[in-house]
Amino acid sequence: MAELVAVIASTHHPFYYRASTATGEDRPPFADEWVRKVEAFRETLTKARPDVLVMVGSDHFHQLWLDNMPQFLVGKAPFYDANFYNEEREFGLPRMLLTGQEDLSAYVLREGLDAGFDLAFSNELRIDHSITCPIITLRPQNDLPIVPIYTNIFAPPLPQPKRFVQLGRTIRQLIESWPENKRVAVIGTGHLSLELGGPRQFGPTGPDPQFDRKAVEWIASGDIEGCLAEVTLDSLHLPGNATHGFMDFMLMMGVAGEGRKADYVDTYDLFHTMEAYFTWYPNGGRS
């Protein structure tokens, strides 16, 4: 059977690549500390020695639009073109090609349907920065096959927060029942408080530092029930108009398990957002 060797959750700031590679006067003053934090975070994945990455993210209206918006989608292609023109133009992100782990994609899709999740799929999925950013930060050599799983956090009607947690639990069950001798890491990215295009977008921190502190505590302590008791689709509008991306963090809490404290936690306040990094080792990191 496959072994779940790491559960990793983080924000996905698309400006990291440009900030980290800039030199001279173009290099922002916060870049060195940001790079230091990301490189330390990267070691938590390296330590796990995965063979396959299951990547949870959300399409930013690049490929999926209001004419066909799945709630949960599994990519099942041999390769994935990654990053779109506007991401190259605005964020300086490079074009990428990611390899797919087709047999695990097919297993997650079939078994996920049988477990009660009506998952959509795509054989022609193109990936955007919700998945390429964690590849850049955590595995810049881009040498491992992936299974991309997209969630709908942008286009109402959205799934309820508890459904994200339930999907996270199911993903873990499916990985641990996959009949292949592979080491699998699950990496998911989302948002803490976030405002896009609104009056609170460009502050010195995220738009709601109080929510950010509470969210980090929920995630770090594995307090799924406490989180579900306070977080609703309506409440997520209050910290910022794009804060529904926090539900992807809730999904990752579901993968990690109720009451499971993170083995690694770090944060970094940046302009307009707090960056946050979490890692759990299901077996204690011993294997």
Coordinates of C-alpha atoms in Angstrom, one line a residue:
M1 CA 0.0 0.0 0.0
A2 CA 1.0 3.6 -0.5
E3 CA 2.3 5.6 2.5
L4 CA 1.2 9.2 3.2
V5 CA 4.6 10.7 4.3
A6 CA 3.7 14.4 4.5
V7 CA 0.8 16.8 4.6
I8 CA 1.7 20.3 3.7
A9 CA -0.4 23.4 3.6
S10 CA 0.6 27.0 2.6
T11 CA -0.5 30.2 1.0
H12 CA 0.5 30.7 -2.6
H13 CA 1.8 34.2 -3.2
P14 CA 2.5 34.6 -6.9
F15 CA 5.1 37.3 -6.4
Y16 CA 7.5 35.0 -4.6
Y17 CA 9.3 33.9 -7.7
R18 CA 9.9 37.4 -9.0
A19 CA 10.9 38.6 -5.5
S20 CA 13.3 35.7 -4.9
T21 CA 15.1 36.0 -8.2
A22 CA 15.4 39.8 -8.4
T23 CA 18.8 41.4 -7.9
G24 CA 20.2 44.8 -7.1
E25 CA 17.8 47.7 -6.9
D26 CA 15.0 45.5 -8.1
R27 CA 15.2 43.1 -5.1
P28 CA 12.5 44.1 -2.5
P29 CA 13.7 44.6 1.1
F30 CA 11.6 41.7 2.4
A31 CA 13.0 39.2 -0.2
D32 CA 15.9 37.8 1.8
E33 CA 13.8 36.9 4.8
W34 CA 11.1 35.5 2.6
V35 CA 13.6 33.3 0.8
R36 CA 15.0 32.1 4.2
K37 CA 11.6 31.1 5.4
V38 CA 10.7 29.3 2.2
E39 CA 13.9 27.4 2.0
A40 CA 13.4 26.2 5.6
F41 CA 9.9 25.2 4.7
R42 CA 11.1 23.3 1.6
E43 CA 13.2 21.1 3.8
T44 CA 10.1 19.7 5.4
L45 CA 9.1 18.2 2.1
T46 CA 12.6 17.1 1.2
K47 CA 12.8 15.2 4.5
A48 CA 9.7 13.2 3.6
R49 CA 11.3 11.8 0.4
P50 CA 8.0 11.6 -1.6
D51 CA 7.6 9.8 -4.9
V52 CA 4.3 11.4 -5.8
L53 CA 2.6 14.8 -5.0
V54 CA -1.1 15.2 -4.7
M55 CA -1.6 18.9 -5.2
V56 CA -4.8 20.7 -4.0
G57 CA -5.5 24.2 -5.4
S58 CA -8.1 26.3 -7.1
D59 CA -8.2 27.7 -10.6
H60 CA -8.3 31.5 -10.8
F61 CA -10.8 31.6 -13.6
H62 CA -8.0 30.7 -16.1
Q63 CA -9.4 27.5 -17.5
L64 CA -12.6 27.0 -15.6
W65 CA -15.3 29.6 -16.1
L66 CA -19.0 30.2 -15.3
D67 CA -20.1 28.1 -18.3
N68 CA -18.7 25.0 -16.6
M69 CA -17.6 25.2 -13.0
P70 CA -17.0 21.9 -11.1
Q71 CA -17.0 22.0 -7.4
F72 CA -14.2 19.4 -7.1
L73 CA -12.1 18.3 -10.1
V74 CA -9.3 15.7 -10.5
G75 CA -6.8 16.1 -13.3
K76 CA -5.9 12.8 -15.0
A77 CA -3.5 13.6 -17.8
P78 CA 0.1 12.4 -18.5
F79 CA 1.4 16.0 -18.6
Y80 CA 0.1 19.4 -17.5
D81 CA 1.0 22.7 -19.2
A82 CA 1.3 25.3 -16.4
N83 CA 0.9 29.0 -15.9
F84 CA -1.0 31.4 -18.1
Y85 CA 0.0 34.5 -20.0
N86 CA -1.3 37.0 -17.4
E87 CA 0.7 35.1 -14.7
E88 CA 3.8 35.5 -16.8
R89 CA 3.1 39.1 -17.4
E90 CA 2.0 40.2 -14.0
F91 CA 4.0 37.9 -11.7
G92 CA 7.0 36.9 -13.8
L93 CA 6.1 33.2 -13.5
P94 CA 7.8 30.9 -15.9
R95 CA 6.0 28.5 -18.3
M96 CA 6.2 25.0 -16.8
L97 CA 5.4 21.4 -17.7
L98 CA 4.4 19.0 -14.9
T99 CA 4.2 15.3 -15.2
G100 CA 1.0 13.5 -14.1
Q101 CA 0.6 10.3 -12.0
E102 CA -2.2 9.0 -14.1
D103 CA -2.8 5.7 -12.2
L104 CA -3.3 7.6 -8.9
S105 CA -5.5 10.1 -10.6
A106 CA -7.7 7.3 -11.9
Y107 CA -7.8 5.6 -8.5
V108 CA -8.8 8.8 -6.7
L109 CA -11.5 9.5 -9.2
R110 CA -13.0 6.0 -9.2
E111 CA -12.7 5.4 -5.4
G112 CA -13.7 9.0 -4.7
L113 CA -16.9 8.5 -6.6
D114 CA -17.6 5.3 -4.7
A115 CA -16.9 7.1 -1.4
G116 CA -19.7 9.7 -2.1
F117 CA -17.9 12.5 -3.9
D118 CA -19.2 13.2 -7.4
L119 CA -15.8 14.3 -8.7
A120 CA -15.3 15.9 -12.1
F121 CA -12.2 15.2 -14.1
S122 CA -10.2 16.6 -17.0
N123 CA -7.8 15.0 -19.4
E124 CA -6.7 18.4 -20.7
L125 CA -6.3 20.4 -17.5
R126 CA -3.9 23.3 -17.5
I127 CA -2.4 24.4 -14.2
D128 CA -2.2 27.9 -12.7
H129 CA -0.3 29.4 -9.8
S130 CA -2.2 27.8 -7.0
I131 CA -0.3 24.6 -7.9
T132 CA 2.8 26.0 -9.6
C133 CA 3.7 28.3 -6.7
P134 CA 4.1 25.4 -4.2
I135 CA 6.1 23.6 -6.8
I136 CA 8.4 26.6 -7.1
T137 CA 8.7 27.0 -3.3
L138 CA 8.8 23.4 -2.2
R139 CA 10.1 21.4 -5.2
P140 CA 11.7 23.8 -7.7
Q141 CA 13.4 21.0 -9.6
N142 CA 9.9 19.9 -10.6
D143 CA 10.9 16.3 -10.8
L144 CA 8.0 14.5 -9.2
P145 CA 4.7 13.4 -10.8
I146 CA 1.5 15.1 -9.5
V147 CA -2.2 14.5 -9.1
P148 CA -3.9 17.9 -9.3
I149 CA -7.2 18.4 -7.4
Y150 CA -9.1 21.7 -8.0
T151 CA -11.7 23.1 -5.6
N152 CA -14.2 25.8 -6.3
I153 CA -13.6 28.7 -3.9
F154 CA -14.5 31.5 -6.2
A155 CA -17.8 30.9 -8.0
P156 CA -21.0 30.6 -5.9
P157 CA -22.7 28.4 -5.0
L158 CA -19.7 27.1 -3.1
P159 CA -19.5 23.8 -1.2
Q160 CA -19.9 24.2 2.5
P161 CA -16.7 24.3 4.7
K162 CA -17.5 20.9 6.2
R163 CA -17.5 19.4 2.7
F164 CA -13.9 20.5 2.2
V165 CA -12.9 18.8 5.5
Q166 CA -14.8 15.7 4.4
L167 CA -12.9 15.7 1.1
G168 CA -9.6 16.0 2.9
R169 CA -10.4 13.0 5.0
T170 CA -11.4 11.0 2.0
I171 CA -8.2 12.0 0.1
R172 CA -6.2 10.6 3.0
Q173 CA -8.2 7.3 3.0
L174 CA -7.8 6.9 -0.7
I175 CA -4.0 7.5 -0.7
E176 CA -3.5 5.0 2.2
S177 CA -5.6 2.4 0.3
W178 CA -3.8 2.9 -3.1
P179 CA -2.2 -0.5 -3.8
E180 CA 1.1 0.8 -4.9
N181 CA 4.4 0.9 -3.0
K182 CA 4.7 4.7 -3.3
R183 CA 5.5 7.5 -0.8
V184 CA 2.9 10.2 -1.3
A185 CA 2.8 13.8 0.0
V186 CA -0.3 16.0 -0.2
I187 CA 0.3 19.7 -0.7
G188 CA -2.6 22.1 -0.6
T189 CA -2.6 25.9 -0.9
G190 CA -5.2 28.5 0.1
H191 CA -5.6 31.9 1.6
L192 CA -5.9 33.5 5.0
S193 CA -7.7 36.8 5.0
L194 CA -7.5 38.2 1.5
E195 CA -9.0 41.2 -0.3
L196 CA -8.8 41.4 -4.1
G197 CA -9.7 44.6 -5.8
G198 CA -11.3 46.1 -2.7
P199 CA -10.3 48.9 -0.4
R200 CA -8.3 46.7 2.0
Q201 CA -6.2 45.0 -0.7
F202 CA -2.8 46.8 -0.3
G203 CA -2.3 47.2 3.4
P204 CA 0.9 46.4 5.3
T205 CA -0.6 43.1 6.3
G206 CA -3.6 41.0 5.4
P207 CA -6.9 42.8 5.7
D208 CA -7.9 41.0 9.0
P209 CA -4.9 40.2 11.2
Q210 CA -7.3 39.0 14.0
F211 CA -8.7 36.4 11.6
D212 CA -5.3 35.4 10.5
R213 CA -4.1 34.8 14.0
K214 CA -7.2 32.7 14.8
A215 CA -6.8 30.8 11.5
V216 CA -3.2 29.9 12.2
E217 CA -4.1 28.6 15.6
W218 CA -6.9 26.4 14.2
I219 CA -4.6 25.0 11.6
A220 CA -1.5 24.6 13.8
S221 CA -3.5 22.8 16.6
G222 CA -5.7 20.7 14.3
D223 CA -8.9 22.2 15.8
I224 CA -11.2 21.2 13.0
E225 CA -14.4 21.3 15.2
G226 CA -13.6 24.7 16.6
C227 CA -12.9 26.0 13.1
L228 CA -16.2 24.5 11.7
A229 CA -18.1 26.0 14.6
E230 CA -17.1 29.5 13.5
V231 CA -16.4 29.4 9.8
T232 CA -19.4 29.6 7.4
L233 CA -19.7 30.7 3.8
D234 CA -21.2 34.0 5.1
S235 CA -18.6 34.6 7.8
L236 CA -15.7 34.2 5.3
H237 CA -16.8 37.4 3.5
L238 CA -15.9 39.5 6.5
P239 CA -12.1 39.1 6.7
G240 CA -11.8 40.0 3.0
N241 CA -13.6 39.3 -0.3
A242 CA -11.3 36.4 -1.3
T243 CA -11.0 34.7 2.1
H244 CA -13.0 31.7 0.9
G245 CA -9.7 30.2 -0.1
F246 CA -9.3 29.4 3.6
M247 CA -11.5 26.4 2.9
D248 CA -8.6 24.8 1.1
F249 CA -6.7 25.0 4.4
M250 CA -9.7 23.3 6.0
L251 CA -9.4 20.6 3.5
M252 CA -5.8 20.1 4.4
M253 CA -6.7 19.9 8.1
G254 CA -9.0 17.1 7.1
V255 CA -6.1 15.3 5.5
A256 CA -4.0 15.8 8.6
G257 CA -6.7 14.7 11.0
E258 CA -8.7 16.1 13.9
G259 CA -6.5 17.3 16.8
R260 CA -3.3 16.6 14.9
K261 CA -0.9 19.4 15.7
A262 CA 1.3 20.6 12.9
D263 CA 5.0 19.5 13.1
Y264 CA 6.1 22.7 11.4
V265 CA 4.5 26.2 11.6
D266 CA 5.8 29.5 10.2
T267 CA 4.3 32.8 9.1
Y268 CA 5.4 36.0 7.5
D269 CA 3.5 39.2 7.3
L270 CA 3.8 40.8 3.8
F271 CA 2.0 43.6 2.0
H272 CA -1.7 42.7 1.7
T273 CA -1.4 39.1 3.0
M274 CA 0.1 36.9 5.7
E275 CA 2.1 34.0 4.3
A276 CA 1.7 30.8 6.3
Y277 CA 3.4 27.4 6.2
F278 CA 2.4 24.1 7.9
T279 CA 3.7 20.5 7.7
W280 CA 2.4 17.4 9.3
Y281 CA 4.2 14.0 9.3
P282 CA 1.6 11.3 9.7
N283 CA 4.2 8.8 10.9
G284 CA 6.2 11.3 12.9
G285 CA 8.7 11.6 10.0
R286 CA 10.4 8.4 11.0
S287 CA 10.2 6.5 7.7

